Every structure is written in C-alpha cells, then in structure tokens.
CSV table of C-alpha atoms and ligand atoms in Angstrom, one decimal:
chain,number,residue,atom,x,y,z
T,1,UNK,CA,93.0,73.8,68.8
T,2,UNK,CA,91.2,72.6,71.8
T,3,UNK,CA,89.4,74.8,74.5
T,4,UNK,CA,87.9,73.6,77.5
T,5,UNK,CA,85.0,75.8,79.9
T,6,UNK,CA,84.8,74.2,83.0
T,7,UNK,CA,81.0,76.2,82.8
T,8,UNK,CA,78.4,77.3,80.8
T,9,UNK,CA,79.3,80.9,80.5
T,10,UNK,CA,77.9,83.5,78.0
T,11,UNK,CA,78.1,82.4,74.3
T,12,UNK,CA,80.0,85.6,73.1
T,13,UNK,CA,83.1,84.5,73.9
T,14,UNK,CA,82.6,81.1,72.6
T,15,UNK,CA,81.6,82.2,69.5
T,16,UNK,CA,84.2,84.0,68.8
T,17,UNK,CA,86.7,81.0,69.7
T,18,UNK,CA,84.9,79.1,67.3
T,19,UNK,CA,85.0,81.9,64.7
T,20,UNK,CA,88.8,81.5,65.1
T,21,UNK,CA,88.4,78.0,64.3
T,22,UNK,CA,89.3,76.4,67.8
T,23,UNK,CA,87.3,73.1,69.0
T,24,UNK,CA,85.3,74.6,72.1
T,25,UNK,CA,83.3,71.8,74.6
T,26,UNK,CA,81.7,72.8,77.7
T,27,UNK,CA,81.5,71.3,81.2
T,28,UNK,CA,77.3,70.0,80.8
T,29,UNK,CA,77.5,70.3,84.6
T,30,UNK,CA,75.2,72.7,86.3
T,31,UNK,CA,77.4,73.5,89.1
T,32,UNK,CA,81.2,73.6,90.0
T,33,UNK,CA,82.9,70.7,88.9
T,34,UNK,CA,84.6,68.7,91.9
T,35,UNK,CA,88.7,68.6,91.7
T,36,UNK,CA,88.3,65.2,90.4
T,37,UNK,CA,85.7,65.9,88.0
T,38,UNK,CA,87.9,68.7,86.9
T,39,UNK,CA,91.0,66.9,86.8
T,40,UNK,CA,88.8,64.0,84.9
T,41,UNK,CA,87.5,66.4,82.6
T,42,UNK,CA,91.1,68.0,81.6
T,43,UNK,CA,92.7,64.2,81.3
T,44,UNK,CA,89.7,62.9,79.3
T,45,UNK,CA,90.1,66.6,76.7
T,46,UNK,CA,93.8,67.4,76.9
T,47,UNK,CA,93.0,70.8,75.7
T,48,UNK,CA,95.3,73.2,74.5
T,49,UNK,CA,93.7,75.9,76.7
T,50,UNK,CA,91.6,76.0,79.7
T,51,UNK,CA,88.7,78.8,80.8
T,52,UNK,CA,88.3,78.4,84.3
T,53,UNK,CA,86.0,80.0,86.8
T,54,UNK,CA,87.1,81.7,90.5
T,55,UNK,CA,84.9,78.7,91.6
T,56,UNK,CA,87.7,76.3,90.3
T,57,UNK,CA,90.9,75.7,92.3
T,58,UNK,CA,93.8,75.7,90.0
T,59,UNK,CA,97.0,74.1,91.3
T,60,UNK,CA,99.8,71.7,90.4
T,61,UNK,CA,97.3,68.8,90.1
T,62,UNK,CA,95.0,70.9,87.5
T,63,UNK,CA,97.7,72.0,85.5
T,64,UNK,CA,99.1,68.2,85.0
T,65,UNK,CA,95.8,67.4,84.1
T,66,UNK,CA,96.2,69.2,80.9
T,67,UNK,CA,99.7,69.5,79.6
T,68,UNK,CA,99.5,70.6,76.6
T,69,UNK,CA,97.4,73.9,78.0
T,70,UNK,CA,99.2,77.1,77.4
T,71,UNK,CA,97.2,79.5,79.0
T,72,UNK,CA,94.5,79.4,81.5
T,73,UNK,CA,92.7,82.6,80.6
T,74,UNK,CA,89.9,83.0,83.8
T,75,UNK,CA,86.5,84.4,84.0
T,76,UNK,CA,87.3,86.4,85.9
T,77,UNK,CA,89.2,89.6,87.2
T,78,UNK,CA,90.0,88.1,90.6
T,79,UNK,CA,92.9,85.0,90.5
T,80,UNK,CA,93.1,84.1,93.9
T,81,UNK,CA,92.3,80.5,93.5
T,82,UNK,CA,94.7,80.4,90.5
T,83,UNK,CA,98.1,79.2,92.1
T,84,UNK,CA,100.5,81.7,90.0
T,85,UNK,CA,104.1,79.3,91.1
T,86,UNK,CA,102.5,76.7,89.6
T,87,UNK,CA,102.0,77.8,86.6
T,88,UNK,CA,104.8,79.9,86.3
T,89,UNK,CA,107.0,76.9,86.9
T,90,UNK,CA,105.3,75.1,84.1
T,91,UNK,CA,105.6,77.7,81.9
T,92,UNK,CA,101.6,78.2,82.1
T,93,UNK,CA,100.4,81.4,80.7
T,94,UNK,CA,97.4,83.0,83.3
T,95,UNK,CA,95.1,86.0,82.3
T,96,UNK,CA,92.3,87.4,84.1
T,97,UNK,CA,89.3,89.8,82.9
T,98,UNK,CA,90.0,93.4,84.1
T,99,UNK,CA,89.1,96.5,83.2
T,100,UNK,CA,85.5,95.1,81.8
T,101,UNK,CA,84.0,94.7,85.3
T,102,UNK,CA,84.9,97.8,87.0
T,103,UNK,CA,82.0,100.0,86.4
T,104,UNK,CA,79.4,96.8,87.1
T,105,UNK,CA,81.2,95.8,90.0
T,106,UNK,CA,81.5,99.9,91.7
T,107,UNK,CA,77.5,100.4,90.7
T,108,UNK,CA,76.9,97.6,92.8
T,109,UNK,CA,79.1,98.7,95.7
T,110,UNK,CA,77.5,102.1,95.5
T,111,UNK,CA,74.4,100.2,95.5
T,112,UNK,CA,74.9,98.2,98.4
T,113,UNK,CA,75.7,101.4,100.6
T,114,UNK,CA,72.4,103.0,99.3
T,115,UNK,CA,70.8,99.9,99.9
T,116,UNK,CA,72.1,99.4,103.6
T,117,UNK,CA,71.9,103.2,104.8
T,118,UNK,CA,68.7,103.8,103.3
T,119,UNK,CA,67.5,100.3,104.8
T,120,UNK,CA,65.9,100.0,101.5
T,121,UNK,CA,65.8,95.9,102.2
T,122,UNK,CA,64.4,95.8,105.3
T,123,UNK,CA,61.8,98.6,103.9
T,124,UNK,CA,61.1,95.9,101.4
T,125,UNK,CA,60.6,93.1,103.6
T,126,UNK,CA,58.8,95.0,106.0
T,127,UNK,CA,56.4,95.9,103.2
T,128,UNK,CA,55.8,92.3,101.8
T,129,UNK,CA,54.7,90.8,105.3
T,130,UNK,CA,52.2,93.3,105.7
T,131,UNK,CA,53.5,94.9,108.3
T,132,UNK,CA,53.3,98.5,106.4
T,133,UNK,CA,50.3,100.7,108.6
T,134,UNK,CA,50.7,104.1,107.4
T,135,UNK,CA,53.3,106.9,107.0
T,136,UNK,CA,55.5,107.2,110.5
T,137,UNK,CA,57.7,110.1,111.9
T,138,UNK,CA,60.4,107.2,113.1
T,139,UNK,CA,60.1,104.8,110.6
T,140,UNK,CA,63.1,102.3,109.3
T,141,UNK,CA,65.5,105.9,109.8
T,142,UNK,CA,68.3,105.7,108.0
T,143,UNK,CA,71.4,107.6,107.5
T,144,UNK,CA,72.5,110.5,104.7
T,145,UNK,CA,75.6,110.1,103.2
T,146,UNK,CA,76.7,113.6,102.0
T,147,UNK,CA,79.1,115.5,104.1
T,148,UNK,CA,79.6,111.8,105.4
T,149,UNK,CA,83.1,110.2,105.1
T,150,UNK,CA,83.5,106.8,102.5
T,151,UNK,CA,86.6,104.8,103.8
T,152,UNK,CA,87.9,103.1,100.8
T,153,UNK,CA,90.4,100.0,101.5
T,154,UNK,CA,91.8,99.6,98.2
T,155,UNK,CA,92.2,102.1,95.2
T,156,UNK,CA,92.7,99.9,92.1
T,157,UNK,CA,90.0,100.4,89.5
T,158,UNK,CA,86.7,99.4,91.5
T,159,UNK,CA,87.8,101.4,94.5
T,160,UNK,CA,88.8,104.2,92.5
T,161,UNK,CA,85.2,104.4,90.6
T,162,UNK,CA,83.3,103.9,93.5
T,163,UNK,CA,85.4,106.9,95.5
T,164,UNK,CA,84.7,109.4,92.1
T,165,UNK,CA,80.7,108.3,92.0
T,166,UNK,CA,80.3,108.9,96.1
T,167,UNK,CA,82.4,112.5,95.8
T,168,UNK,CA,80.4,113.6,92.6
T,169,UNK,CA,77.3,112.3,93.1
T,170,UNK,CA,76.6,112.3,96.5
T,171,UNK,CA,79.2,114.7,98.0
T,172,UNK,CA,80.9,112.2,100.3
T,173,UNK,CA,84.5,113.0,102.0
T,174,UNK,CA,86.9,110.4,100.4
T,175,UNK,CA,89.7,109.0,102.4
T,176,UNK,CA,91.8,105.6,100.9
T,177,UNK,CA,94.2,103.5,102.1
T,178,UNK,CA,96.3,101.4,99.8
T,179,UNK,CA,99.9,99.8,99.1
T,180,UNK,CA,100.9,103.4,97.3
T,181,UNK,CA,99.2,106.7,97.2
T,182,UNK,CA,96.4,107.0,93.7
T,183,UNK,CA,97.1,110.0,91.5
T,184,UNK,CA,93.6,110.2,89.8
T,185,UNK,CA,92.0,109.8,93.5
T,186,UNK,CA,94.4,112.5,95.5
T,187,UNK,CA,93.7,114.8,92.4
T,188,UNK,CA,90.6,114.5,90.6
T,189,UNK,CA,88.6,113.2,93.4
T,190,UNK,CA,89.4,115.4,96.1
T,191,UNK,CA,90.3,112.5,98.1
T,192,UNK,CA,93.0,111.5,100.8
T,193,UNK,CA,95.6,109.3,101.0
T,194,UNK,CA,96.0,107.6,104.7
T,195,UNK,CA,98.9,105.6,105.2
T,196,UNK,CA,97.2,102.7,107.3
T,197,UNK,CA,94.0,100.8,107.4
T,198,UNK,CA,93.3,101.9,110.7
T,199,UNK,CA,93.4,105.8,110.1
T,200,UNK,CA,90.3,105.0,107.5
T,201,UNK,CA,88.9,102.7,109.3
T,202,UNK,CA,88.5,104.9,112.5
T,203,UNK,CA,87.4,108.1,111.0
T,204,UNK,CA,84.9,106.7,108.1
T,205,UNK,CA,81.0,106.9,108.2
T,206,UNK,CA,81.2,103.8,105.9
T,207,UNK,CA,83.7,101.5,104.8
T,208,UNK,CA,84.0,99.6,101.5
T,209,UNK,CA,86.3,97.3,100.6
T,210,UNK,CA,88.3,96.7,97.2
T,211,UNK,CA,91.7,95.0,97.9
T,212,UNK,CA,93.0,91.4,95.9
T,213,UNK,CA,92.7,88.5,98.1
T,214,UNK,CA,96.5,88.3,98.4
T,215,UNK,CA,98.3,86.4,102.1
T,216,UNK,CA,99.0,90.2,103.0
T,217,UNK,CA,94.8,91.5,102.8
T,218,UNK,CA,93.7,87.7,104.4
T,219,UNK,CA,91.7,88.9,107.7
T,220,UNK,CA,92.5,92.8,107.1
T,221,UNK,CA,89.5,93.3,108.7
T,222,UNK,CA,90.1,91.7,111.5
T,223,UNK,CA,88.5,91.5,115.0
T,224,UNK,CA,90.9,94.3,115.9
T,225,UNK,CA,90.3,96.6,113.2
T,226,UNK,CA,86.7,95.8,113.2
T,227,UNK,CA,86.9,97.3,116.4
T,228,UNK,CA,88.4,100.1,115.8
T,229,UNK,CA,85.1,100.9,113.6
T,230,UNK,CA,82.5,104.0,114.5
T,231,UNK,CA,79.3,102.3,116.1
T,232,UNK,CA,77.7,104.6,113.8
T,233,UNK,CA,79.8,102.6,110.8
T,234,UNK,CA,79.1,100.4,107.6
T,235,UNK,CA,81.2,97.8,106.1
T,236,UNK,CA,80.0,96.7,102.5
T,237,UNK,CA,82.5,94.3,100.7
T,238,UNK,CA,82.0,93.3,97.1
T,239,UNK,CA,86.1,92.1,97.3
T,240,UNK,CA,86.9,88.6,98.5
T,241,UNK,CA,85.2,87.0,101.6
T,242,UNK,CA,88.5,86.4,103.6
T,243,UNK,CA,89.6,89.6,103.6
T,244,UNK,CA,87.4,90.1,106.6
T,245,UNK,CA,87.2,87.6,109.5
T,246,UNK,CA,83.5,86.8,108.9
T,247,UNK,CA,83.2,85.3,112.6
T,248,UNK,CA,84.3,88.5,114.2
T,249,UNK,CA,82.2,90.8,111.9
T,250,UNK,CA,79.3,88.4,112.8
T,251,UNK,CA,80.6,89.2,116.9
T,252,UNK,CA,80.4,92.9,116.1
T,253,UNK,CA,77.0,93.0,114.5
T,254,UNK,CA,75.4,90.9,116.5
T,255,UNK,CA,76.9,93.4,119.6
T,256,UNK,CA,75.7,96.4,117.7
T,257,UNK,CA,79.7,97.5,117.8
T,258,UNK,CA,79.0,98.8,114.1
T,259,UNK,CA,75.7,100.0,112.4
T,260,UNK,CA,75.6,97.3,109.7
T,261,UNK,CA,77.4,95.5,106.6
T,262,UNK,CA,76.6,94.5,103.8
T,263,UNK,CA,78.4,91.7,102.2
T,264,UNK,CA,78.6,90.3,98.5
T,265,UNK,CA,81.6,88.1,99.0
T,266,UNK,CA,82.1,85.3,102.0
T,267,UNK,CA,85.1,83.4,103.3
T,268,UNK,CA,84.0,80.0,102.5
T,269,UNK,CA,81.8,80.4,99.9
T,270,UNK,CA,78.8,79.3,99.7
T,271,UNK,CA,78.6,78.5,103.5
T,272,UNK,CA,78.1,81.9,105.7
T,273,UNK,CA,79.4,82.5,109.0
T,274,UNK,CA,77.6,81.1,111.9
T,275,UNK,CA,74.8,83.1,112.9
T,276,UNK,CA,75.8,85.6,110.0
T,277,UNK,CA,71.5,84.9,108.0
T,278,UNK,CA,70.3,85.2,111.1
T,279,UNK,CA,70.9,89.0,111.6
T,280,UNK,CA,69.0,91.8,111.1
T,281,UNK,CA,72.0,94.5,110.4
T,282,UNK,CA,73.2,93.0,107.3
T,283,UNK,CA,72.1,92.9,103.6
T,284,UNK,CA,73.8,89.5,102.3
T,285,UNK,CA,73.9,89.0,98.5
T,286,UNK,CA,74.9,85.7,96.4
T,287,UNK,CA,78.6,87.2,94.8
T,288,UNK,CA,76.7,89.1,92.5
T,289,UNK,CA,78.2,92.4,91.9
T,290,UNK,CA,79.5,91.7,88.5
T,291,UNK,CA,76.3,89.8,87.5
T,292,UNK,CA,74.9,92.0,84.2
T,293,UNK,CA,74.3,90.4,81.0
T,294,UNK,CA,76.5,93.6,79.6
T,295,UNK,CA,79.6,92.2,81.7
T,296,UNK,CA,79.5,89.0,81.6
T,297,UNK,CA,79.2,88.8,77.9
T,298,UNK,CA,82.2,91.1,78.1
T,299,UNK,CA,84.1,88.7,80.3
T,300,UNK,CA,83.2,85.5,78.4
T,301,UNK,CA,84.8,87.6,75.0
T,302,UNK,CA,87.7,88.8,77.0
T,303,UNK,CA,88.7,85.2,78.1
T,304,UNK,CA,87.9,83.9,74.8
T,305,UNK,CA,90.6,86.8,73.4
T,306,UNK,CA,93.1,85.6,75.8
T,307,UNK,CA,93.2,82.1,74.4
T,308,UNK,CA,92.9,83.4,70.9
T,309,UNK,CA,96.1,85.4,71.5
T,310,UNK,CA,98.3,83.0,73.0
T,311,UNK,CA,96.9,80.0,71.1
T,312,UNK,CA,97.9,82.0,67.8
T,313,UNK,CA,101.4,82.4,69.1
T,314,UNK,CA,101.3,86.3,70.5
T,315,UNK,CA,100.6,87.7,73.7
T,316,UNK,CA,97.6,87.9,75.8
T,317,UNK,CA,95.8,91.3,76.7
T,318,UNK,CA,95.4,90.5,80.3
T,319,UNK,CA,98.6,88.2,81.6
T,320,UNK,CA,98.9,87.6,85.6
T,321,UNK,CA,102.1,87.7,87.0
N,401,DGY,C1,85.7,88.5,89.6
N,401,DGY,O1,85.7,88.5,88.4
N,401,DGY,O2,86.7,88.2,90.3
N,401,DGY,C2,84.4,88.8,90.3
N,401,DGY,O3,84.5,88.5,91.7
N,401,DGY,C3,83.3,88.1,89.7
N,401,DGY,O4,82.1,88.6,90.2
C-alpha cells in the first residue's frame, strides 16, 4: 500500500515500511509543505496512510485530501495540530510517538536549567568575543540548585523523568502540579503534589513546564501567574509555545520580574515574541529537545510501526483519542 512523509525524516522507519512491502514517497521539499502543497501532494498520491509532522496542520481539508488514509501515524509525541473530531468523524485512525522521546526530551530540560542557572551561554558568548580578562570573584554568578525547589507543571512522562533526575542527582525539592496526583512522583521521588498551578508557581526556585497543548494549558502561564513568580525564578519550557503568553514573559524579563527562561518551544513558531532575541535573561533554542540521532531514528520506526499495524488490519501501538 501507499505511504506518504510530508518530510525527509530518518530512513529507519522507512525501511522498515518498505521491508513490509508498502510503496513509501517522500515530500523532496526542504521545508514544511504549505496547506496547499499538502493538500496537492495527498490529492496527486491518494495514499493509504499519511506520516505527518507537528509542523503540518491536519484538519478536515487534509484528511479529504486523502481518503483512502486510515491512519495518520505522526512524528511525533505531541498532536496538537492534529484535529482529533475530524478524524474521529471520518473514522481516521491517529497515533503519536510516545514513550521513545521521554528520556531525550527530560536531558534536554535538565539541560536547559543547568545551562540558564549556571549561565553557561552567556559564559560562552562572553568568551568568544574576547571579552574573557582573567579569573574574577563576581564573575557571570550563577545560582546552585540543591536544596533549591524544581516546580514541575505537568507529570506525564517528561515531567516525571526530569522531577526523578533533579531529586537524585542534584538534590532538588520537587513540587508538581497536574490534572491528578502521580504515584511514582509522590512515592519514589520524594515529591509533592500541589493542587494548583499557582501553589508551584509561587514557591519554586525554577519552573519547568511539561503539559499537552490542550484549550485548558493555552496561556497557563499567563501574565498573572507569571507574576506570581519569585524574582529569584526560572521558567524553562521544552512543552508547546502557547502554553505561556510569550508577550507577557517577554514583559517580565525585560522588567527583571523573574531571573530568566529559557525556552525550546514558541507560540508562533518560528516567529518569536517581540523583543523576546533581543534579551539578555533568556537562552532560546530552535525546538530542539528531542533532536538526537538515537530518537529520532526511534520516532521515524515508531511511526512507521503505526502504519504497519493498522495497514495490516490490527491495531496501532500508539492510537490518540
Ligand atoms: C514532539 O514530538 O511533540 C516534540 O515536540 C518533538 O520535538
């Protein structure tokens, strides 16, 4: 049968749909394909199973573009641009790639606090322009994290890894919020449950966020809960961009309300915030966190199993519903 990659993505996974004797062509595009290219491409392949990206927004119009697809099996673990009535009403099947990202994606979280309380980027920087003159006593100070409290907004896999590596390894406090309290967090992890947002976001040292992009987490860091922030704070997110109102974390940076963020994800992506480059109390990376050769390879296979599964009749590992 026919499978269609709306981009180049790591050749494991379409090996092994051409192992399983499916017809696999490629978007030849080096960049996301426009709605109408999309919709072009799916009218001029009418494949019988589609591998998307979260770069590609799948809707009504998509989905009648290829009718004969059964299953749109994304690249990807988040499905936020995949609209789930749609497909549901066409009796579209929708899988996702958890599971295989979770340790790539919490490194790179744990990372990024290292990175921004450390101020290891700015030491970089700083270095590279020459601007280096000999060991100082107040030099780029940063800020220790043991003893310190991690405020976790969001204890599904990647929150629940990242909350175990900062307790073991560095001996951070853990305090979550989410929709229902996490077993493996309250007790293997030494951590605590708070029943709002708020609580963690007023008593944590640094803040990482983990939640789906979902109508109830748009703007959950909002300019109100943004406030509500130490000065002393961080914010890293390696979720979704619109979970935080990008504007009003650029407001309290730029004020010095909090100490810094540092940000993997952005509500419009690839456009930033106004004014968001152009400050010095943020680390700002291209939606990277998941970008190993290890994991992607893993997520190209697990798509590719996906579409195996439901093209051979069964069911798929990872369905969305
Ligand atoms: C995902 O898979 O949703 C990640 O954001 C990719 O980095």
């Amino acid at each position: 049968m026919k499978v269609y990659i709306t981009r180049r993505i790591p050749e494991s996974g379409i090996k092994l749909l051409r192992e399983a004797g499916h017809e696999v062509a490629v978007s030849d595009k080096d960049g996301v394909l426009t709605k109408q290219e999309l919709v072009g491409a799916l009218k001029e392949h009418n494949p019988d199973a589609v591998i998307p990206l979260l770069t590609d927004t799948i809707d009504a119009e998509v989905f009648d573009s290829a009718p004969q697809a059964k299953v749109f099996a994304s690249y990807s673990v988040g499905f936020n641009h995949i609209n789930l009535d749609d497909a549901k009403s066409r009796g579209v099947i929708i899988t996702n790639t958890p599971g295989v990202l979770t340790d790539t994606v919490a490194e790179y979280a744990v990372s990024m606090i290292c990175a921004m309380t450390k101020r290891i980027v700015e030491g970089d920087q700083f270095t590279k322009k020459g601007e280096y003159k000999g060991w100082a006593p107040m030099l780029l100070l940063g800020a220790d994290l043991k003893g310190k409290t991690l405020g976790v907004l969001g204890a599904g896999r990647i929150g629940s890894r990242v909350s175990e590596i900062m307790s073991k390894g560095f001996d951070m406090n853990i305090v979550y919020y989410d929709i229902k309290e996490n077993e493996f967090l309250n007790t293997q992890v030494n951590a605590e449950f708070r029943s709002t947002p708020e609580d963690v976001l007023k008593e944590a040292d640094v803040v990482t966020v983990h939640v789906p992009l979902l109508d109830s987490t748009r703007h959950l860091l909002n300019a109100d809960r943004l406030a509500m922030m130490k000065p002393s704070a961080y914010l890293v997110n390696t979720s979704r961009g619109p979970v935080i109102d990008e504007q009003a974390l650029v407001d309290v940076l730029k004020s010095n309300k909090i100490k810094g963020a540092a940000l993997d994800v952005y509500e419009d992506e690839p456009n930033l915030a106004p004014g968001l480059a152009e400050l010095d109390n943020v680390i700002l990376t291209p939606h990277i966190a998941s970008a190993t050769q290890e994991t992607r390879e893993k997520m190209s296979e697990m798509a590719a199993k996906n579409v195996i599964a439901v093209l051979s009749g069964g069911e798929p590992i990872n369905k969305v519903e």
